[in-house]
């Protein structure tokens, strides 16, 4: 596949030498059903990663609790030794018991073990960026101090195991609390065309040059469905998911995309989303999606 020069332009994480294309890739979909166990076709998962990197993607989002361990092992198999400039962002704060459920894992022992699990399964000596993923429902973050886990990550950063720190599933107050402890280079929260709880936070982070990385950019496990989105896409000769991504790229310059897919065809579709420029009229129509009664489900 030809190198795509666009990929949404570039972004440098603040205070770092890490520059990525704004169009990245989220690896969660590479594990088995329910993000648990191995995928049905491991070779297809490897192919998606190889295709993404060949197309110029240099920002991959993952976690060792995807699988668990399996997604990182697939990344290592597909891409190690990693090409220069590839930024792998991982996250800590959950664990997956044998029943496949998602449980918080934020004690010092659990966080330290998770850092070492990520290092081992990715085949790295240090992790570029680690997000502390706060516990709480996926739809809205819950207030509560995150000082303990963030302080521990800052210690691990001083030890050289982590290069930079981000936070995930957090409120504005929790971002500020983390920033009082350590520089924060990115925030990863639930946000998309239909779920705009973080509009004010995105603007505040943009003023500070901090990356905002929406998870579920396409709606997550049940991708976005909206007649408005489909209508705008049809007029532009695009697929609806491409317009959902183009909207995010136009929404704010500090937004970095990590759409997830297990399919090379969907990956190819997503990677060219930046070529669609949305007119003020299209943006106004799409702004109405969040106000619609049922625009997305999870
Ligand atoms: N911090 C957190 O708490 C958190 C939570 C969730 C996710 N994440 C991260 O965010 C990343 C993105 O989230 P996500 O993967 O859950 O959700 P997403 O990117 O919003 O959507 C993924 C879903 O959309 C489908 N899809 C992708 N491209 C498509 C296309 N062009 N046309 C139609 N369907 C398409 C995928 O199915 P196919 O596989 O069939 O393409 C999959 O079902 C994850 O990979 C993960 O790294 C973080």
mmCIF file of C-alpha atoms and ligand atoms in Angstrom:
data_model
loop_
_atom_site.group_PDB
_atom_site.id
_atom_site.type_symbol
_atom_site.label_atom_id
_atom_site.label_comp_id
_atom_site.label_asym_id
_atom_site.label_seq_id
_atom_site.Cartn_x
_atom_site.Cartn_y
_atom_site.Cartn_z
ATOM 1 C CA UNK A 1 0.000 0.000 0.000
ATOM 2 C CA UNK A 2 1.323 3.455 -0.863
ATOM 3 C CA UNK A 3 2.417 5.720 1.992
ATOM 4 C CA UNK A 4 -0.403 8.174 2.667
ATOM 5 C CA UNK A 5 1.191 11.587 3.207
ATOM 6 C CA UNK A 6 -1.810 13.042 4.958
ATOM 7 C CA UNK A 7 -2.979 10.920 7.891
ATOM 8 C CA UNK A 8 -4.428 14.085 9.395
ATOM 9 C CA UNK A 9 -1.125 15.947 9.777
ATOM 10 C CA UNK A 10 1.268 15.672 12.687
ATOM 11 C CA UNK A 11 1.174 16.337 16.430
ATOM 12 C CA UNK A 12 4.003 16.442 18.963
ATOM 13 C CA UNK A 13 3.135 15.352 22.498
ATOM 14 C CA UNK A 14 3.980 18.337 24.743
ATOM 15 C CA UNK A 15 7.440 18.374 26.287
ATOM 16 C CA UNK A 16 8.469 15.261 24.336
ATOM 17 C CA UNK A 17 10.321 14.361 21.164
ATOM 18 C CA UNK A 18 7.400 12.124 20.150
ATOM 19 C CA UNK A 19 5.693 13.307 16.947
ATOM 20 C CA UNK A 20 2.888 11.222 15.444
ATOM 21 C CA UNK A 21 0.403 11.425 12.627
ATOM 22 C CA UNK A 22 -2.987 12.455 13.958
ATOM 23 C CA UNK A 23 -4.473 9.305 12.416
ATOM 24 C CA UNK A 24 -3.321 6.375 14.538
ATOM 25 C CA UNK A 25 -4.658 2.931 15.295
ATOM 26 C CA UNK A 26 -6.296 1.389 18.376
ATOM 27 C CA UNK A 27 -5.391 -2.272 18.833
ATOM 28 C CA UNK A 28 -8.189 -3.379 21.180
ATOM 29 C CA UNK A 29 -10.174 -5.081 18.404
ATOM 30 C CA UNK A 30 -7.290 -7.480 17.692
ATOM 31 C CA UNK A 31 -8.052 -9.763 20.651
ATOM 32 C CA UNK A 32 -10.853 -12.332 20.615
ATOM 33 C CA UNK A 33 -14.575 -11.648 21.141
ATOM 34 C CA UNK A 34 -15.196 -9.378 24.136
ATOM 35 C CA UNK A 35 -11.500 -8.373 24.019
ATOM 36 C CA UNK A 36 -10.805 -11.701 25.698
ATOM 37 C CA UNK A 37 -8.673 -14.565 24.455
ATOM 38 C CA UNK A 38 -7.029 -14.940 21.056
ATOM 39 C CA UNK A 39 -8.540 -13.739 17.772
ATOM 40 C CA UNK A 40 -10.112 -16.274 15.429
ATOM 41 C CA UNK A 41 -7.488 -15.448 12.805
ATOM 42 C CA UNK A 42 -4.150 -14.341 14.328
ATOM 43 C CA UNK A 43 -2.589 -13.872 10.877
ATOM 44 C CA UNK A 44 -5.322 -11.382 9.986
ATOM 45 C CA UNK A 45 -4.550 -9.423 13.174
ATOM 46 C CA UNK A 46 -0.867 -9.294 12.234
ATOM 47 C CA UNK A 47 -1.833 -8.181 8.724
ATOM 48 C CA UNK A 48 -3.868 -5.226 10.072
ATOM 49 C CA UNK A 49 -0.921 -3.967 12.112
ATOM 50 C CA UNK A 50 1.564 -4.420 9.254
ATOM 51 C CA UNK A 51 -0.749 -2.595 6.872
ATOM 52 C CA UNK A 52 -1.258 0.282 9.329
ATOM 53 C CA UNK A 53 2.460 0.829 9.830
ATOM 54 C CA UNK A 54 3.196 0.417 6.100
ATOM 55 C CA UNK A 55 0.642 3.169 5.453
ATOM 56 C CA UNK A 56 2.480 5.526 7.815
ATOM 57 C CA UNK A 57 0.629 5.029 11.095
ATOM 58 C CA UNK A 58 3.110 5.714 13.907
ATOM 59 C CA UNK A 59 0.770 5.866 16.920
ATOM 60 C CA UNK A 60 -0.664 2.598 18.236
ATOM 61 C CA UNK A 61 -2.839 2.439 21.333
ATOM 62 C CA UNK A 62 -2.931 -0.780 23.330
ATOM 63 C CA UNK A 63 -3.060 -2.331 26.789
ATOM 64 C CA UNK A 64 -1.794 -5.518 28.306
ATOM 65 C CA UNK A 65 -5.310 -6.138 29.624
ATOM 66 C CA UNK A 66 -6.563 -6.620 26.042
ATOM 67 C CA UNK A 67 -6.685 -10.383 25.730
ATOM 68 C CA UNK A 68 -5.144 -10.126 28.387
ATOM 69 C CA UNK A 69 -1.535 -10.061 27.098
ATOM 70 C CA UNK A 70 -2.600 -11.251 23.647
ATOM 71 C CA UNK A 71 -2.934 -7.906 21.874
ATOM 72 C CA UNK A 72 0.546 -6.839 22.987
ATOM 73 C CA UNK A 73 1.957 -10.193 21.928
ATOM 74 C CA UNK A 74 0.379 -9.750 18.482
ATOM 75 C CA UNK A 75 1.874 -6.244 18.224
ATOM 76 C CA UNK A 76 5.284 -7.640 19.094
ATOM 77 C CA UNK A 77 4.945 -10.482 16.599
ATOM 78 C CA UNK A 78 3.838 -8.141 13.813
ATOM 79 C CA UNK A 79 6.141 -5.183 14.330
ATOM 80 C CA UNK A 80 9.168 -5.999 16.527
ATOM 81 C CA UNK A 81 11.879 -4.750 16.079
ATOM 82 C CA UNK A 82 9.808 -1.596 15.965
ATOM 83 C CA UNK A 83 10.412 0.965 13.227
ATOM 84 C CA UNK A 84 11.990 4.245 14.325
ATOM 85 C CA UNK A 85 9.371 6.772 15.284
ATOM 86 C CA UNK A 86 6.617 4.293 16.187
ATOM 87 C CA UNK A 87 4.939 5.443 19.411
ATOM 88 C CA UNK A 88 3.151 2.695 21.345
ATOM 89 C CA UNK A 89 0.828 4.040 24.027
ATOM 90 C CA UNK A 90 -0.398 1.618 26.649
ATOM 91 C CA UNK A 91 -2.646 1.840 29.666
ATOM 92 C CA UNK A 92 -2.836 0.426 33.189
ATOM 93 C CA UNK A 93 -5.569 0.259 35.773
ATOM 94 C CA UNK A 94 -7.648 -2.835 35.000
ATOM 95 C CA UNK A 95 -7.343 -6.586 35.050
ATOM 96 C CA UNK A 96 -9.231 -9.431 33.442
ATOM 97 C CA UNK A 97 -10.179 -12.367 35.663
ATOM 98 C CA UNK A 98 -10.809 -15.758 34.089
ATOM 99 C CA UNK A 99 -14.492 -14.925 33.529
ATOM 100 C CA UNK A 100 -13.499 -12.142 31.102
ATOM 101 C CA UNK A 101 -14.888 -9.318 33.243
ATOM 102 C CA UNK A 102 -13.106 -5.959 33.675
ATOM 103 C CA UNK A 103 -11.943 -5.177 37.223
ATOM 104 C CA UNK A 104 -10.002 -2.189 38.583
ATOM 105 C CA UNK A 105 -6.317 -2.852 39.309
ATOM 106 C CA UNK A 106 -4.813 0.285 40.780
ATOM 107 C CA UNK A 107 -2.801 -0.880 43.779
ATOM 108 C CA UNK A 108 0.959 -0.180 43.640
ATOM 109 C CA UNK A 109 1.658 -3.904 43.250
ATOM 110 C CA UNK A 110 -0.848 -4.246 40.398
ATOM 111 C CA UNK A 111 0.446 -1.158 38.573
ATOM 112 C CA UNK A 112 4.089 -2.224 38.879
ATOM 113 C CA UNK A 113 3.229 -5.730 37.660
ATOM 114 C CA UNK A 114 1.288 -4.232 34.744
ATOM 115 C CA UNK A 115 4.248 -2.079 33.674
ATOM 116 C CA UNK A 116 6.452 -5.181 33.616
ATOM 117 C CA UNK A 117 3.783 -7.185 31.765
ATOM 118 C CA UNK A 118 3.647 -4.464 29.095
ATOM 119 C CA UNK A 119 7.452 -4.298 28.815
ATOM 120 C CA UNK A 120 7.761 -8.069 28.490
ATOM 121 C CA UNK A 121 4.880 -8.639 26.079
ATOM 122 C CA UNK A 122 5.764 -5.672 23.858
ATOM 123 C CA UNK A 123 9.502 -6.472 24.004
ATOM 124 C CA UNK A 124 10.513 -3.001 25.203
ATOM 125 C CA UNK A 125 12.959 -1.608 27.792
ATOM 126 C CA UNK A 126 10.791 1.456 28.415
ATOM 127 C CA UNK A 127 7.205 2.409 27.553
ATOM 128 C CA UNK A 128 6.790 5.602 25.463
ATOM 129 C CA UNK A 129 3.510 6.751 27.040
ATOM 130 C CA UNK A 130 1.469 5.085 29.768
ATOM 131 C CA UNK A 131 -2.101 6.165 30.496
ATOM 132 C CA UNK A 132 -3.445 5.638 33.972
ATOM 133 C CA UNK A 133 -6.985 4.456 33.241
ATOM 134 C CA UNK A 134 -9.175 5.463 36.169
ATOM 135 C CA UNK A 135 -11.866 3.008 37.259
ATOM 136 C CA UNK A 136 -15.485 3.794 36.582
ATOM 137 C CA UNK A 137 -18.133 3.299 33.970
ATOM 138 C CA UNK A 138 -17.154 3.640 30.327
ATOM 139 C CA UNK A 139 -19.821 6.259 29.627
ATOM 140 C CA UNK A 140 -18.782 8.937 32.125
ATOM 141 C CA UNK A 141 -15.751 9.124 34.393
ATOM 142 C CA UNK A 142 -16.353 9.258 38.137
ATOM 143 C CA UNK A 143 -14.836 11.898 40.406
ATOM 144 C CA UNK A 144 -12.349 10.729 43.042
ATOM 145 C CA UNK A 145 -8.665 11.175 43.699
ATOM 146 C CA UNK A 146 -6.206 9.530 41.290
ATOM 147 C CA UNK A 147 -3.172 10.926 43.136
ATOM 148 C CA UNK A 148 -1.959 7.536 44.412
ATOM 149 C CA UNK A 149 -1.676 5.742 41.046
ATOM 150 C CA UNK A 150 -0.363 8.832 39.227
ATOM 151 C CA UNK A 151 2.324 9.360 41.879
ATOM 152 C CA UNK A 152 3.375 5.745 41.454
ATOM 153 C CA UNK A 153 3.602 6.147 37.662
ATOM 154 C CA UNK A 154 5.687 9.297 38.179
ATOM 155 C CA UNK A 155 8.074 7.216 40.327
ATOM 156 C CA UNK A 156 8.305 4.570 37.605
ATOM 157 C CA UNK A 157 9.009 7.373 35.140
ATOM 158 C CA UNK A 158 11.920 8.561 37.277
ATOM 159 C CA UNK A 159 13.194 4.961 37.247
ATOM 160 C CA UNK A 160 13.163 5.047 33.430
ATOM 161 C CA UNK A 161 10.509 2.380 32.854
ATOM 162 C CA UNK A 162 8.000 4.945 31.526
ATOM 163 C CA UNK A 163 8.909 7.943 29.350
ATOM 164 C CA UNK A 164 5.677 9.968 29.550
ATOM 165 C CA UNK A 165 2.348 9.841 31.365
ATOM 166 C CA UNK A 166 -1.264 10.264 30.302
ATOM 167 C CA UNK A 167 -4.625 9.755 32.003
ATOM 168 C CA UNK A 168 -7.790 8.058 30.806
ATOM 169 C CA UNK A 169 -11.460 7.957 31.754
ATOM 170 C CA UNK A 170 -10.991 11.096 33.829
ATOM 171 C CA UNK A 171 -12.749 14.328 34.737
ATOM 172 C CA UNK A 172 -11.248 17.803 34.329
ATOM 173 C CA UNK A 173 -10.546 17.863 38.090
ATOM 174 C CA UNK A 174 -8.645 14.569 37.842
ATOM 175 C CA UNK A 175 -6.580 15.901 34.916
ATOM 176 C CA UNK A 176 -5.630 18.926 37.029
ATOM 177 C CA UNK A 177 -4.810 16.689 39.974
ATOM 178 C CA UNK A 178 -2.506 14.558 37.792
ATOM 179 C CA UNK A 179 -0.827 17.668 36.352
ATOM 180 C CA UNK A 180 0.061 18.827 39.855
ATOM 181 C CA UNK A 181 2.028 15.568 40.237
ATOM 182 C CA UNK A 182 3.633 15.063 36.811
ATOM 183 C CA UNK A 183 3.492 16.424 33.257
ATOM 184 C CA UNK A 184 0.493 14.934 31.420
ATOM 185 C CA UNK A 185 0.972 14.530 27.656
ATOM 186 C CA UNK A 186 -2.432 13.088 26.704
ATOM 187 C CA UNK A 187 -5.953 12.451 27.935
ATOM 188 C CA UNK A 188 -7.905 9.463 26.602
ATOM 189 C CA UNK A 189 -11.657 9.646 27.190
ATOM 190 C CA UNK A 190 -14.903 8.501 25.582
ATOM 191 C CA UNK A 191 -15.814 11.014 22.853
ATOM 192 C CA UNK A 192 -17.347 10.960 19.415
ATOM 193 C CA UNK A 193 -19.927 12.688 17.232
ATOM 194 C CA UNK A 194 -22.741 11.462 19.472
ATOM 195 C CA UNK A 195 -21.033 11.636 22.876
ATOM 196 C CA UNK A 196 -19.705 15.134 23.540
ATOM 197 C CA UNK A 197 -19.379 15.308 27.298
ATOM 198 C CA UNK A 198 -15.776 16.534 26.977
ATOM 199 C CA UNK A 199 -16.221 19.548 24.681
ATOM 200 C CA UNK A 200 -14.952 22.010 27.316
ATOM 201 C CA UNK A 201 -12.108 19.726 28.429
ATOM 202 C CA UNK A 202 -10.904 19.370 24.819
ATOM 203 C CA UNK A 203 -10.710 23.155 24.466
ATOM 204 C CA UNK A 204 -8.803 23.483 27.731
ATOM 205 C CA UNK A 205 -6.308 20.776 26.743
ATOM 206 C CA UNK A 206 -5.890 22.359 23.288
ATOM 207 C CA UNK A 207 -4.863 25.621 24.974
ATOM 208 C CA UNK A 208 -2.169 23.649 26.838
ATOM 209 C CA UNK A 209 -1.016 21.680 23.768
ATOM 210 C CA UNK A 210 -2.044 18.383 25.382
ATOM 211 C CA UNK A 211 -3.343 15.601 23.140
ATOM 212 C CA UNK A 212 -6.961 14.509 23.506
ATOM 213 C CA UNK A 213 -7.365 10.943 22.245
ATOM 214 C CA UNK A 214 -11.019 9.888 22.013
ATOM 215 C CA UNK A 215 -11.753 6.266 22.698
ATOM 216 C CA UNK A 216 -14.799 4.839 20.906
ATOM 217 C CA UNK A 217 -14.263 7.409 18.097
ATOM 218 C CA UNK A 218 -16.620 5.338 15.940
ATOM 219 C CA UNK A 219 -19.011 4.516 18.766
ATOM 220 C CA UNK A 220 -17.169 1.486 20.143
ATOM 221 C CA UNK A 221 -18.699 -1.974 20.237
ATOM 222 C CA UNK A 222 -21.829 -0.723 18.445
ATOM 223 C CA UNK A 223 -20.565 1.681 15.778
ATOM 224 C CA UNK A 224 -22.390 4.999 15.331
ATOM 225 C CA UNK A 225 -25.701 4.924 13.494
ATOM 226 C CA UNK A 226 -27.244 8.205 12.451
ATOM 227 C CA UNK A 227 -29.261 9.218 9.431
ATOM 228 C CA UNK A 228 -27.619 12.660 9.574
ATOM 229 C CA UNK A 229 -24.156 11.083 9.464
ATOM 230 C CA UNK A 230 -25.183 8.778 6.609
ATOM 231 C CA UNK A 231 -26.698 11.722 4.704
ATOM 232 C CA UNK A 232 -23.588 13.896 4.984
ATOM 233 C CA UNK A 233 -21.404 10.926 4.039
ATOM 234 C CA UNK A 234 -23.502 10.120 0.971
ATOM 235 C CA UNK A 235 -23.266 13.715 -0.264
ATOM 236 C CA UNK A 236 -19.466 13.602 0.025
ATOM 237 C CA UNK A 237 -19.147 10.132 -1.514
ATOM 238 C CA UNK A 238 -17.695 8.836 1.771
ATOM 239 C CA UNK A 239 -18.514 6.040 4.190
ATOM 240 C CA UNK A 240 -20.225 7.191 7.413
ATOM 241 C CA UNK A 241 -17.277 6.058 9.566
ATOM 242 C CA UNK A 242 -14.920 8.162 7.440
ATOM 243 C CA UNK A 243 -17.043 11.224 8.129
ATOM 244 C CA UNK A 244 -17.178 10.430 11.857
ATOM 245 C CA UNK A 245 -13.366 10.446 11.840
ATOM 246 C CA UNK A 246 -13.061 13.514 9.592
ATOM 247 C CA UNK A 247 -15.374 15.355 11.997
ATOM 248 C CA UNK A 248 -13.079 14.526 14.923
ATOM 249 C CA UNK A 249 -10.012 15.709 13.005
ATOM 250 C CA UNK A 250 -11.728 19.012 12.261
ATOM 251 C CA UNK A 251 -13.164 19.325 15.764
ATOM 252 C CA UNK A 252 -9.857 20.376 17.405
ATOM 253 C CA UNK A 253 -6.172 20.252 16.366
ATOM 254 C CA UNK A 254 -5.155 18.413 19.559
ATOM 255 C CA UNK A 255 -7.421 15.431 18.787
ATOM 256 C CA UNK A 256 -5.499 12.285 17.822
ATOM 257 C CA UNK A 257 -7.430 9.335 16.400
ATOM 258 C CA UNK A 258 -7.069 5.680 17.350
ATOM 259 C CA UNK A 259 -9.993 3.981 15.577
ATOM 260 C CA UNK A 260 -10.070 0.266 16.222
ATOM 261 C CA UNK A 261 -10.638 -2.398 13.625
ATOM 262 C CA UNK A 262 -9.858 -6.051 13.058
ATOM 263 C CA UNK A 263 -10.286 -5.645 9.304
ATOM 264 C CA UNK A 264 -7.780 -4.492 6.691
ATOM 265 C CA UNK A 265 -10.659 -3.181 4.557
ATOM 266 C CA UNK A 266 -11.965 -0.993 7.397
ATOM 267 C CA UNK A 267 -8.427 0.108 8.244
ATOM 268 C CA UNK A 268 -7.898 1.312 4.662
ATOM 269 C CA UNK A 269 -11.206 3.144 4.758
ATOM 270 C CA UNK A 270 -10.371 4.823 8.080
ATOM 271 C CA UNK A 271 -6.857 5.895 7.120
ATOM 272 C CA UNK A 272 -8.063 8.074 4.269
ATOM 273 C CA UNK A 273 -10.739 9.853 6.329
ATOM 274 C CA UNK A 274 -8.592 12.974 6.558
ATOM 275 C CA UNK A 275 -9.115 13.615 2.851
ATOM 276 C CA UNK A 276 -12.734 14.652 3.501
ATOM 277 C CA UNK A 277 -13.098 18.323 4.372
ATOM 278 C CA UNK A 278 -16.379 19.199 6.025
ATOM 279 C CA UNK A 279 -18.067 22.453 5.063
ATOM 280 C CA UNK A 280 -19.561 24.729 7.749
ATOM 281 C CA UNK A 281 -22.991 23.441 6.701
ATOM 282 C CA UNK A 282 -21.945 19.790 7.076
ATOM 283 C CA UNK A 283 -20.362 20.588 10.462
ATOM 284 C CA UNK A 284 -23.546 22.273 11.628
ATOM 285 C CA UNK A 285 -25.600 19.237 10.600
ATOM 286 C CA UNK A 286 -23.195 16.870 12.349
ATOM 287 C CA UNK A 287 -23.232 19.016 15.481
ATOM 288 C CA UNK A 288 -26.924 18.128 15.693
ATOM 289 C CA UNK A 289 -26.201 14.393 16.018
ATOM 290 C CA UNK A 290 -25.290 14.609 19.706
ATOM 291 C CA UNK A 291 -28.653 16.229 20.391
ATOM 292 C CA UNK A 292 -30.586 13.474 18.583
ATOM 293 C CA UNK A 293 -32.438 11.044 20.873
ATOM 294 C CA UNK A 294 -30.717 7.776 19.882
ATOM 295 C CA UNK A 295 -27.541 8.310 17.910
ATOM 296 C CA UNK A 296 -25.277 5.571 19.217
ATOM 297 C CA UNK A 297 -25.479 2.536 21.416
ATOM 298 C CA UNK A 298 -22.923 0.568 23.329
HETATM 299 N N1 LIG B 1 -9.166 4.069 27.745
HETATM 300 C C1 LIG B 1 -10.229 3.293 27.640
HETATM 301 O O1 LIG B 1 -10.958 3.065 28.606
HETATM 302 C C2 LIG B 1 -10.571 2.688 26.307
HETATM 303 C C3 LIG B 1 -11.808 2.074 26.132
HETATM 304 C C4 LIG B 1 -12.115 1.557 24.884
HETATM 305 C C5 LIG B 1 -11.196 1.642 23.849
HETATM 306 N N2 LIG B 1 -9.984 2.234 24.039
HETATM 307 C C6 LIG B 1 -9.003 2.381 22.928
HETATM 308 O O2 LIG B 1 -9.645 3.090 21.888
HETATM 309 C C7 LIG B 1 -9.492 2.380 20.645
HETATM 310 C C8 LIG B 1 -10.684 2.639 19.772
HETATM 311 O O3 LIG B 1 -11.862 2.168 20.397
HETATM 312 P P1 LIG B 1 -12.713 0.916 19.896
HETATM 313 O O4 LIG B 1 -11.912 0.096 18.948
HETATM 314 O O5 LIG B 1 -13.250 0.270 21.085
HETATM 315 O O6 LIG B 1 -13.925 1.612 19.204
HETATM 316 P P2 LIG B 1 -14.137 2.384 17.802
HETATM 317 O O7 LIG B 1 -12.812 2.705 17.183
HETATM 318 O O8 LIG B 1 -15.085 3.472 18.079
HETATM 319 O O9 LIG B 1 -14.935 1.330 16.947
HETATM 320 C C9 LIG B 1 -14.497 0.054 16.691
HETATM 321 C C10 LIG B 1 -15.662 -0.666 16.043
HETATM 322 O O10 LIG B 1 -15.950 -0.056 14.785
HETATM 323 C C11 LIG B 1 -15.828 -1.015 13.743
HETATM 324 N N3 LIG B 1 -15.213 -0.332 12.614
HETATM 325 C C12 LIG B 1 -13.973 0.182 12.527
HETATM 326 N N4 LIG B 1 -13.787 0.783 11.337
HETATM 327 C C13 LIG B 1 -14.943 0.640 10.653
HETATM 328 C C14 LIG B 1 -15.367 1.039 9.375
HETATM 329 N N5 LIG B 1 -14.561 1.717 8.546
HETATM 330 N N6 LIG B 1 -16.643 0.718 8.989
HETATM 331 C C15 LIG B 1 -17.471 0.047 9.807
HETATM 332 N N7 LIG B 1 -17.117 -0.361 11.044
HETATM 333 C C16 LIG B 1 -15.860 -0.059 11.468
HETATM 334 C C17 LIG B 1 -14.990 -2.115 14.288
HETATM 335 O O11 LIG B 1 -15.355 -3.354 13.710
HETATM 336 P P3 LIG B 1 -14.339 -4.174 12.727
HETATM 337 O O12 LIG B 1 -13.316 -4.796 13.598
HETATM 338 O O13 LIG B 1 -15.247 -5.135 12.065
HETATM 339 O O14 LIG B 1 -13.786 -3.149 11.786
HETATM 340 C C18 LIG B 1 -15.369 -2.106 15.776
HETATM 341 O O15 LIG B 1 -16.585 -2.819 15.964
HETATM 342 C C19 LIG B 1 -9.336 0.931 21.071
HETATM 343 O O16 LIG B 1 -8.690 0.174 20.082
HETATM 344 C C20 LIG B 1 -8.529 1.079 22.335
HETATM 345 O O17 LIG B 1 -7.163 1.143 22.008
HETATM 346 C C21 LIG B 1 -9.667 2.767 25.262
#
